[in-house]
Amino acid sequence: MTKTADRASGALFVVLGLALYFYVFPNNIETVDSGWVYPSTIPNAVAIVLIVCGAILTVKTTQQGLPPAREFGMALVFLALLSLGIWLVSVVGFLLAAPIIAPALMLAIGERRLLWLALGCFATPALIWFFVVQLLDRSLP
Amino acid sequence: MVDVATILAGFGDAFTLWNLMFVLFGVVVGQFVGAVPGIGPVMAMAIAIPFTFGLDTLPAIAFLVGVNKGGLVGGAVPAVLMNTPGTPDAAATALDGYPLARKGKPLKATKMALFSSITGDTFSDIVLITVSAPLAILALRMGPVEVFALMIFAFAVLSGLIGNSLFKGIIAAALGLLAASIGADPEHYTPRLIFGHYEVYDGLPLASVAIGMLAISEILRRLSQIRGRMRPAIVVVETDDPNDKRVTWAEYWGCRYTMLRGASIGTVLGALPGIGSTAAAFMSYAATKAGSKEPETFGKGNLHGIAAAESANSAVVGANLIPLLTLGIPGSVGAALIISAFMIHGVQPGPLLFQDQGRLIYGLFGAMVLANFMNLWVGQLGLRFWIKVVSAPESMIFASALLLCIVGVSMATGGLFGVAVMLMFAALGYLMTAFGYSVVIFIIAFFLGPRFEISLSQSLAITNGDLTKIANYPIALVLLGLAVASFIWFLSRSKVDEADT
Amino acid sequence: MKLGRKILSALAATTLFVAGAAVAQDWQPDGDIKLQIGFGAGGSTDVMGRVLAQTIEEQTGWNVIAENKTGGGGMAMFTVISKMPANNNIIGLGVNMPVMINLVKRPDEVPFNLDSFDYVGTLSRAQLALIARADAPFDNLAEMVAYSKANDGVAVGFGAAPQKLLMEVVNKQDDAGFRFVSTEGEAETQKLLLGGQILAGYSAGTHVPYLESGDFKMIAVGNNARHDYAPDTQTFVEQGYNAYVDPYWFLAMTAGTDPAAVKAIAAAVDAAVNSDAVAEIVANAASSTPLNLGSDGTKKMLVEGLDNVRVLFAD
């Protein structure tokens, strides 16, 4: 287990470096005729460093542990919740979305006390609204 | 130069009750807004500028200086209390500040940050007020070749932050440079790696990357570990020892050399436009750790770590005004905002500023000194308030922090696109931390990357593509020599560390 | 604070009404007007845009909110504006050069063309100048070219693409061998000039105090006409190089906006551009004077500007 983490990430960076160098960069960086530093100079150097260091890492591993699978899963859940939340903001606006996002996040964290959930649902968005719209005179997303 | 009567009149202007009020108001607003995750000091100033439209010039500038300085102090609060720095320079403060706060001493940690921040700030203000003119001339001598050499030196010092694997450190730096190369390249202005998104033509939005990588990824990591009953986000351990809640004079005085070094690094880097407070904070931290007799205590709540980072990043802000006031050249985004405030109030920054507006400038200096005192005073009160806030249950604190980051980043970047970018970098930051790649090194490389590329291009243009001509630049040679020496020294130190453990 | 601003603008509106200078208003906006600024906070465009928004608000009583939409010198903002459904609320403020250069160089990649917008007017024209250290051994382009040929190339600082294009025209025509030093903007260009690392560079206004202080001198004017503050300095065209750059700050809305709204907003912008507040900020931030070409004039300027940019890119 301990060595697999570095082997896996090292190998990933080799693949990433190769993909960047041979596919992504040629298609997404313009070429120029003359100059001192070309648009592709630094990116190509980065790709080569990734390939070389990634390859070395697959051999010269460290004792890298990974978080348990449950934690990865939970992180993914929160990331998904946040993405959904931002999508919701883009559709109905922050003021309507926030009272849904906040308690949803709190429930996922494990909060079950109604009082706190209610505070998260109403107080937090209201405070942000007061702070941003009234005090700072900016519009909410 | 300016005569004494003008200087006294200027200081006199600053000390009127009316101006005092604006400085105080600015400091309060700055500390509050700067401490809110997702907003931070620069954003605080950008928001404050429209409010100064209707004011006279001196109160307007005094207010902004107050916001700027207050924001710096406030910026360290979320870094120390929650390990979620809103700005990358506060990330250095979090390295030791958060572990100390976790040990049940959040007041001690935040107070050390406050005191060293104000110490560094005052140091650079004194340098600004007394010797800004000669320092500005020195800064002019630092041309592209010298700045390029300085950046190599900075990278060498920062290698002291690379943990147990050199190669993983280099990969993290490479990824940071890769992120930095998104957007128009500095020499040909071609849209690079933007995939049709002109929003990132000027580069990835800094706030999105910094907050995503540093704050949101940390919140994700912490949330994923929560099981069972809700706890407060931070606990103040009640002990019989009152020193756990304050910084003693002996502790403060013990950090004097650390703060002096930090303030000097910050002042020098601040006087040179373009390198910035993030590099200064981390360089100071790395140098302090390397010079310490007990480097193994760093990252575990060492007061020197907090003092090193905060004294350096705060010193940068005062020093940023050196090129601004003497030459009209802003050294940072914050300084650029002050220039625009000058322009809005009909003052043209530039070489004649001291001559034409001497009284105003000394009024500004007076306001800066005042702001430092008020920062100390307001900070003492404010810290207690923030610790109370952060003592709420984790569920409440993290949910609110996430909402605030969404609002703050969307304000800073002008829309939800920046928020989406923030989420992507949050995922990246989470994965990098999980697999043992340093997020901090990524961020430093990301922030120094654009300057590094343009400095390389400038140096090649000036030496006509022949880098051996560097032999004609003595300052650059010295810096490169120092870079090699410190790189070797840091590597040997880290070998010693490994042997110890 | 919001309340304070409301009271202020109400007061200002009353004063104007009394003065009888209020714009005739058949059309009223439905909600807030958003003035989107295509540059970051703190720059000259941002500062001018914010004062413009404030002035329109004071003169009309509309609620005008300024917000920054940074990216590619206005490209990001205009991309979004071109794609959104026609509305009567969102005005973009940007600079013509980045837009025109991208339209000429990357027509397939830019998701809009000049017909994607309804034009409101212009705010001002930037005064682009080629400047040099006062002790530089040349006073005009011909002498600069000669000096460059004799001395292994003069290092010239530039902070934006059009400035480089203009210099490349000289390079091509006379094989001058200029070495281009890319900078982050005119502030850095001036730092390098003062430090002596480069001998010449471009500036769009902030160099004027340095002319007074005797640090810099002007070599050539990048615009199509000479500058008021330096009537003796000739343009590139006058010095024998058939190229110029006329950067305008212009305002545009999504194509298909209600013509009555465009007309009312254009009138409001025109009144604001001609106010003292805007004149002062344009002088301070860009060392220039307000200049509104009007709706039709703005479109004409952009169409003709495209032809000029093609000249700059011609081989």
mmCIF file of N, CA and C in Angstrom, chain C residues 209-300:
data_model
loop_
_atom_site.group_PDB
_atom_site.id
_atom_site.type_symbol
_atom_site.label_atom_id
_atom_site.label_comp_id
_atom_site.label_asym_id
_atom_site.label_seq_id
_atom_site.Cartn_x
_atom_site.Cartn_y
_atom_site.Cartn_z
ATOM 1 N N PRO C 209 4.047 63.688 -16.518
ATOM 2 C CA PRO C 209 4.808 64.348 -15.443
ATOM 3 C C PRO C 209 6.324 64.207 -15.599
ATOM 4 N N TYR C 210 6.760 63.112 -16.205
ATOM 5 C CA TYR C 210 8.197 62.907 -16.380
ATOM 6 C C TYR C 210 8.761 63.829 -17.457
ATOM 7 N N LEU C 211 7.897 64.257 -18.386
ATOM 8 C CA LEU C 211 8.354 65.248 -19.370
ATOM 9 C C LEU C 211 8.641 66.552 -18.638
ATOM 10 N N GLU C 212 7.733 66.883 -17.695
ATOM 11 C CA GLU C 212 7.936 68.114 -16.916
ATOM 12 C C GLU C 212 9.184 68.011 -16.044
ATOM 13 N N SER C 213 9.374 66.820 -15.422
ATOM 14 C CA SER C 213 10.507 66.686 -14.507
ATOM 15 C C SER C 213 11.823 66.546 -15.267
ATOM 16 N N GLY C 214 11.756 66.381 -16.579
ATOM 17 C CA GLY C 214 12.975 66.323 -17.373
ATOM 18 C C GLY C 214 13.636 64.960 -17.414
ATOM 19 N N ASP C 215 12.911 63.886 -17.043
ATOM 20 C CA ASP C 215 13.490 62.549 -17.101
ATOM 21 C C ASP C 215 13.336 61.925 -18.487
ATOM 22 N N PHE C 216 12.205 62.218 -19.127
ATOM 23 C CA PHE C 216 11.922 61.588 -20.422
ATOM 24 C C PHE C 216 11.745 62.636 -21.507
ATOM 25 N N LYS C 217 11.851 62.188 -22.765
ATOM 26 C CA LYS C 217 11.454 63.019 -23.897
ATOM 27 C C LYS C 217 10.632 62.153 -24.847
ATOM 28 N N MET C 218 9.928 62.814 -25.754
ATOM 29 C CA MET C 218 9.077 62.066 -26.679
ATOM 30 C C MET C 218 9.748 61.928 -28.032
ATOM 31 N N ILE C 219 9.698 60.709 -28.574
ATOM 32 C CA ILE C 219 10.322 60.427 -29.869
ATOM 33 C C ILE C 219 9.279 60.485 -30.983
ATOM 34 N N ALA C 220 8.133 59.885 -30.740
ATOM 35 C CA ALA C 220 7.106 59.854 -31.776
ATOM 36 C C ALA C 220 5.742 59.651 -31.135
ATOM 37 N N VAL C 221 4.705 60.052 -31.864
ATOM 38 C CA VAL C 221 3.330 59.857 -31.420
ATOM 39 C C VAL C 221 2.771 58.632 -32.134
ATOM 40 N N GLY C 222 2.174 57.714 -31.370
ATOM 41 C CA GLY C 222 1.656 56.493 -31.972
ATOM 42 C C GLY C 222 0.300 56.668 -32.623
ATOM 43 N N ASN C 223 -0.430 57.729 -32.248
ATOM 44 C CA ASN C 223 -1.773 57.940 -32.791
ATOM 45 C C ASN C 223 -1.708 58.523 -34.203
ATOM 46 N N ASN C 224 -2.899 58.750 -34.735
ATOM 47 C CA ASN C 224 -3.009 59.309 -36.085
ATOM 48 C C ASN C 224 -2.807 60.824 -36.085
ATOM 49 N N ALA C 225 -2.838 61.448 -34.903
ATOM 50 C CA ALA C 225 -2.678 62.895 -34.818
ATOM 51 C C ALA C 225 -1.812 63.225 -33.615
ATOM 52 N N ARG C 226 -1.186 64.410 -33.673
ATOM 53 C CA ARG C 226 -0.279 64.773 -32.579
ATOM 54 C C ARG C 226 -1.040 65.005 -31.280
ATOM 55 N N HIS C 227 -0.308 65.003 -30.176
ATOM 56 C CA HIS C 227 -0.923 65.200 -28.862
ATOM 57 C C HIS C 227 -0.903 66.677 -28.486
ATOM 58 N N ASP C 228 -1.960 67.081 -27.771
ATOM 59 C CA ASP C 228 -2.079 68.493 -27.382
ATOM 60 C C ASP C 228 -0.924 68.973 -26.513
ATOM 61 N N TYR C 229 -0.491 68.102 -25.590
ATOM 62 C CA TYR C 229 0.528 68.538 -24.620
ATOM 63 C C TYR C 229 1.918 68.570 -25.236
ATOM 64 N N ALA C 230 2.101 67.982 -26.416
ATOM 65 C CA ALA C 230 3.425 67.946 -27.055
ATOM 66 C C ALA C 230 3.267 68.206 -28.545
ATOM 67 N N PRO C 231 2.912 69.421 -28.908
ATOM 68 C CA PRO C 231 2.564 69.696 -30.309
ATOM 69 C C PRO C 231 3.735 69.556 -31.277
ATOM 70 N N ASP C 232 4.959 69.504 -30.760
ATOM 71 C CA ASP C 232 6.110 69.439 -31.659
ATOM 72 C C ASP C 232 6.504 68.021 -32.045
ATOM 73 N N THR C 233 6.000 67.024 -31.282
ATOM 74 C CA THR C 233 6.397 65.652 -31.588
ATOM 75 C C THR C 233 5.556 65.105 -32.742
ATOM 76 N N GLN C 234 6.260 64.570 -33.774
ATOM 77 C CA GLN C 234 5.569 64.083 -34.965
ATOM 78 C C GLN C 234 5.052 62.662 -34.770
ATOM 79 N N THR C 235 4.036 62.312 -35.556
ATOM 80 C CA THR C 235 3.501 60.953 -35.517
ATOM 81 C C THR C 235 4.426 60.019 -36.300
ATOM 82 N N PHE C 236 4.175 58.712 -36.139
ATOM 83 C CA PHE C 236 4.901 57.725 -36.948
ATOM 84 C C PHE C 236 4.680 58.012 -38.422
ATOM 85 N N VAL C 237 3.421 58.344 -38.783
ATOM 86 C CA VAL C 237 3.099 58.579 -40.196
ATOM 87 C C VAL C 237 3.891 59.775 -40.726
ATOM 88 N N GLU C 238 3.918 60.840 -39.926
ATOM 89 C CA GLU C 238 4.665 62.027 -40.347
ATOM 90 C C GLU C 238 6.153 61.749 -40.482
ATOM 91 N N GLN C 239 6.626 60.760 -39.706
ATOM 92 C CA GLN C 239 8.056 60.445 -39.771
ATOM 93 C C GLN C 239 8.352 59.360 -40.807
ATOM 94 N N GLY C 240 7.353 59.038 -41.636
ATOM 95 C CA GLY C 240 7.617 58.164 -42.773
ATOM 96 C C GLY C 240 7.272 56.705 -42.579
ATOM 97 N N TYR C 241 6.537 56.358 -41.526
ATOM 98 C CA TYR C 241 6.129 54.965 -41.339
ATOM 99 C C TYR C 241 4.617 54.909 -41.380
ATOM 100 N N ASN C 242 4.090 54.193 -42.360
ATOM 101 C CA ASN C 242 2.661 54.256 -42.607
ATOM 102 C C ASN C 242 1.876 53.364 -41.644
ATOM 103 N N ALA C 243 1.911 53.698 -40.380
ATOM 104 C CA ALA C 243 1.162 52.907 -39.404
ATOM 105 C C ALA C 243 0.831 53.771 -38.200
ATOM 106 N N TYR C 244 -0.320 53.494 -37.610
ATOM 107 C CA TYR C 244 -0.679 54.202 -36.391
ATOM 108 C C TYR C 244 -1.566 53.300 -35.547
ATOM 109 N N VAL C 245 -1.717 53.691 -34.292
ATOM 110 C CA VAL C 245 -2.592 52.957 -33.387
ATOM 111 C C VAL C 245 -3.470 53.990 -32.699
ATOM 112 N N ASP C 246 -4.778 53.829 -32.797
ATOM 113 C CA ASP C 246 -5.694 54.747 -32.120
ATOM 114 C C ASP C 246 -6.540 53.975 -31.106
ATOM 115 N N PRO C 247 -6.028 53.835 -29.884
ATOM 116 C CA PRO C 247 -6.818 53.074 -28.911
ATOM 117 C C PRO C 247 -7.955 53.933 -28.354
ATOM 118 N N TYR C 248 -9.171 53.450 -28.504
ATOM 119 C CA TYR C 248 -10.349 54.143 -27.953
ATOM 120 C C TYR C 248 -10.957 53.313 -26.841
ATOM 121 N N TRP C 249 -11.436 53.993 -25.810
ATOM 122 C CA TRP C 249 -12.322 53.323 -24.859
ATOM 123 C C TRP C 249 -13.734 53.446 -25.411
ATOM 124 N N PHE C 250 -14.404 52.316 -25.615
ATOM 125 C CA PHE C 250 -15.745 52.405 -26.192
ATOM 126 C C PHE C 250 -16.738 51.582 -25.386
ATOM 127 N N LEU C 251 -18.022 51.927 -25.580
ATOM 128 C CA LEU C 251 -19.094 51.245 -24.845
ATOM 129 C C LEU C 251 -20.033 50.575 -25.831
ATOM 130 N N ALA C 252 -20.419 49.337 -25.515
ATOM 131 C CA ALA C 252 -21.300 48.607 -26.423
ATOM 132 C C ALA C 252 -22.258 47.728 -25.630
ATOM 133 N N MET C 253 -23.381 47.395 -26.285
ATOM 134 C CA MET C 253 -24.373 46.506 -25.672
ATOM 135 C C MET C 253 -24.645 45.354 -26.637
ATOM 136 N N THR C 254 -25.355 44.340 -26.172
ATOM 137 C CA THR C 254 -25.682 43.200 -27.018
ATOM 138 C C THR C 254 -26.503 43.661 -28.235
ATOM 139 N N ALA C 255 -26.198 43.108 -29.412
ATOM 140 C CA ALA C 255 -26.961 43.462 -30.611
ATOM 141 C C ALA C 255 -28.425 43.091 -30.417
ATOM 142 N N GLY C 256 -29.313 43.944 -30.915
ATOM 143 C CA GLY C 256 -30.735 43.658 -30.793
ATOM 144 C C GLY C 256 -31.368 44.310 -29.578
ATOM 145 N N THR C 257 -30.601 45.142 -28.882
ATOM 146 C CA THR C 257 -31.157 45.889 -27.751
ATOM 147 C C THR C 257 -32.234 46.846 -28.269
ATOM 148 N N ASP C 258 -33.259 47.060 -27.465
ATOM 149 C CA ASP C 258 -34.331 47.995 -27.814
ATOM 150 C C ASP C 258 -33.728 49.342 -28.243
ATOM 151 N N PRO C 259 -33.980 49.780 -29.483
ATOM 152 C CA PRO C 259 -33.363 51.023 -29.976
ATOM 153 C C PRO C 259 -33.631 52.220 -29.062
ATOM 154 N N ALA C 260 -34.801 52.245 -28.427
ATOM 155 C CA ALA C 260 -35.096 53.350 -27.522
ATOM 156 C C ALA C 260 -34.135 53.336 -26.339
ATOM 157 N N ALA C 261 -33.803 52.117 -25.846
ATOM 158 C CA ALA C 261 -32.881 51.993 -24.723
ATOM 159 C C ALA C 261 -31.484 52.448 -25.140
ATOM 160 N N VAL C 262 -31.040 51.984 -26.323
ATOM 161 C CA VAL C 262 -29.713 52.382 -26.794
ATOM 162 C C VAL C 262 -29.642 53.898 -26.897
ATOM 163 N N LYS C 263 -30.713 54.472 -27.432
ATOM 164 C CA LYS C 263 -30.726 55.917 -27.633
ATOM 165 C C LYS C 263 -30.656 56.662 -26.288
ATOM 166 N N ALA C 264 -31.458 56.206 -25.331
ATOM 167 C CA ALA C 264 -31.472 56.867 -24.028
ATOM 168 C C ALA C 264 -30.150 56.691 -23.314
ATOM 169 N N ILE C 265 -29.604 55.468 -23.377
ATOM 170 C CA ILE C 265 -28.334 55.213 -22.689
ATOM 171 C C ILE C 265 -27.214 56.004 -23.361
ATOM 172 N N ALA C 266 -27.241 56.042 -24.712
ATOM 173 C CA ALA C 266 -26.209 56.799 -25.423
ATOM 174 C C ALA C 266 -26.282 58.273 -25.034
ATOM 175 N N ALA C 267 -27.509 58.790 -24.871
ATOM 176 C CA ALA C 267 -27.657 60.194 -24.481
ATOM 177 C C ALA C 267 -27.124 60.410 -23.071
ATOM 178 N N ALA C 268 -27.419 59.446 -22.175
ATOM 179 C CA ALA C 268 -26.938 59.562 -20.795
ATOM 180 C C ALA C 268 -25.413 59.507 -20.753
ATOM 181 N N VAL C 269 -24.838 58.571 -21.539
ATOM 182 C CA VAL C 269 -23.382 58.460 -21.580
ATOM 183 C C VAL C 269 -22.777 59.750 -22.129
ATOM 184 N N ASP C 270 -23.408 60.289 -23.165
ATOM 185 C CA ASP C 270 -22.876 61.512 -23.767
ATOM 186 C C ASP C 270 -22.867 62.665 -22.757
ATOM 187 N N ALA C 271 -23.960 62.776 -22.002
ATOM 188 C CA ALA C 271 -24.013 63.841 -21.002
ATOM 189 C C ALA C 271 -22.930 63.650 -19.954
ATOM 190 N N ALA C 272 -22.729 62.390 -19.553
ATOM 191 C CA ALA C 272 -21.717 62.122 -18.530
ATOM 192 C C ALA C 272 -20.308 62.381 -19.064
ATOM 193 N N VAL C 273 -20.054 61.933 -20.317
ATOM 194 C CA VAL C 273 -18.720 62.117 -20.888
ATOM 195 C C VAL C 273 -18.374 63.599 -20.973
ATOM 196 N N ASN C 274 -19.384 64.420 -21.156
ATOM 197 C CA ASN C 274 -19.126 65.853 -21.256
ATOM 198 C C ASN C 274 -19.145 66.579 -19.914
ATOM 199 N N SER C 275 -19.188 65.799 -18.823
ATOM 200 C CA SER C 275 -19.217 66.453 -17.506
ATOM 201 C C SER C 275 -17.802 66.768 -17.018
ATOM 202 N N ASP C 276 -17.716 67.658 -16.036
ATOM 203 C CA ASP C 276 -16.417 68.024 -15.478
ATOM 204 C C ASP C 276 -15.764 66.849 -14.752
ATOM 205 N N ALA C 277 -16.588 66.058 -14.048
ATOM 206 C CA ALA C 277 -16.036 64.947 -13.266
ATOM 207 C C ALA C 277 -15.302 63.973 -14.175
ATOM 208 N N VAL C 278 -15.926 63.641 -15.320
ATOM 209 C CA VAL C 278 -15.297 62.691 -16.232
ATOM 210 C C VAL C 278 -14.065 63.323 -16.881
ATOM 211 N N ALA C 279 -14.153 64.606 -17.226
ATOM 212 C CA ALA C 279 -12.991 65.273 -17.820
ATOM 213 C C ALA C 279 -11.801 65.204 -16.866
ATOM 214 N N GLU C 280 -12.091 65.408 -15.571
ATOM 215 C CA GLU C 280 -10.999 65.409 -14.599
ATOM 216 C C GLU C 280 -10.364 64.027 -14.482
ATOM 217 N N ILE C 281 -11.213 62.988 -14.436
ATOM 218 C CA ILE C 281 -10.649 61.654 -14.234
ATOM 219 C C ILE C 281 -9.925 61.178 -15.498
ATOM 220 N N VAL C 282 -10.428 61.541 -16.669
ATOM 221 C CA VAL C 282 -9.740 61.150 -17.906
ATOM 222 C C VAL C 282 -8.373 61.834 -17.963
ATOM 223 N N ALA C 283 -8.315 63.086 -17.507
ATOM 224 C CA ALA C 283 -7.030 63.788 -17.478
ATOM 225 C C ALA C 283 -6.086 63.122 -16.481
ATOM 226 N N ASN C 284 -6.606 62.759 -15.317
ATOM 227 C CA ASN C 284 -5.749 62.175 -14.288
ATOM 228 C C ASN C 284 -5.320 60.755 -14.620
ATOM 229 N N ALA C 285 -6.233 59.970 -15.118
ATOM 230 C CA ALA C 285 -5.942 58.549 -15.295
ATOM 231 C C ALA C 285 -5.299 58.266 -16.644
ATOM 232 N N ALA C 286 -5.566 59.062 -17.668
ATOM 233 C CA ALA C 286 -5.071 58.731 -18.995
ATOM 234 C C ALA C 286 -4.395 59.911 -19.674
ATOM 235 N N SER C 287 -4.227 61.026 -18.972
ATOM 236 C CA SER C 287 -3.637 62.238 -19.564
ATOM 237 C C SER C 287 -4.282 62.557 -20.902
ATOM 238 N N SER C 288 -5.574 62.386 -20.992
ATOM 239 C CA SER C 288 -6.260 62.620 -22.255
ATOM 240 C C SER C 288 -7.514 63.447 -21.989
ATOM 241 N N THR C 289 -8.292 63.670 -23.041
ATOM 242 C CA THR C 289 -9.536 64.415 -22.877
ATOM 243 C C THR C 289 -10.703 63.538 -23.302
ATOM 244 N N PRO C 290 -11.882 63.741 -22.694
ATOM 245 C CA PRO C 290 -13.038 62.934 -23.089
ATOM 246 C C PRO C 290 -13.380 63.149 -24.556
ATOM 247 N N LEU C 291 -13.835 62.102 -25.209
ATOM 248 C CA LEU C 291 -14.168 62.205 -26.633
ATOM 249 C C LEU C 291 -15.240 61.176 -26.938
ATOM 250 N N ASN C 292 -16.428 61.632 -27.285
ATOM 251 C CA ASN C 292 -17.498 60.695 -27.607
ATOM 252 C C ASN C 292 -17.808 60.765 -29.094
ATOM 253 N N LEU C 293 -17.614 59.641 -29.785
ATOM 254 C CA LEU C 293 -17.893 59.597 -31.218
ATOM 255 C C LEU C 293 -19.360 59.313 -31.496
ATOM 256 N N GLY C 294 -20.124 58.992 -30.457
ATOM 257 C CA GLY C 294 -21.542 58.665 -30.645
ATOM 258 C C GLY C 294 -21.736 57.253 -31.165
ATOM 259 N N SER C 295 -23.001 56.804 -31.219
ATOM 260 C CA SER C 295 -23.307 55.428 -31.633
ATOM 261 C C SER C 295 -22.737 55.100 -33.007
ATOM 262 N N ASP C 296 -23.104 55.909 -34.000
ATOM 263 C CA ASP C 296 -22.687 55.600 -35.371
ATOM 264 C C ASP C 296 -21.189 55.793 -35.549
ATOM 265 N N GLY C 297 -20.678 56.869 -34.938
ATOM 266 C CA GLY C 297 -19.241 57.151 -35.042
ATOM 267 C C GLY C 297 -18.394 56.032 -34.470
ATOM 268 N N THR C 298 -18.877 55.411 -33.381
ATOM 269 C CA THR C 298 -18.119 54.335 -32.753
ATOM 270 C C THR C 298 -18.018 53.137 -33.695
ATOM 271 N N LYS C 299 -19.144 52.800 -34.322
ATOM 272 C CA LYS C 299 -19.123 51.656 -35.228
ATOM 273 C C LYS C 299 -18.186 51.946 -36.418
ATOM 274 N N LYS C 300 -18.262 53.159 -36.927
ATOM 275 C CA LYS C 300 -17.412 53.549 -38.059
ATOM 276 C C LYS C 300 -15.936 53.443 -37.655
#
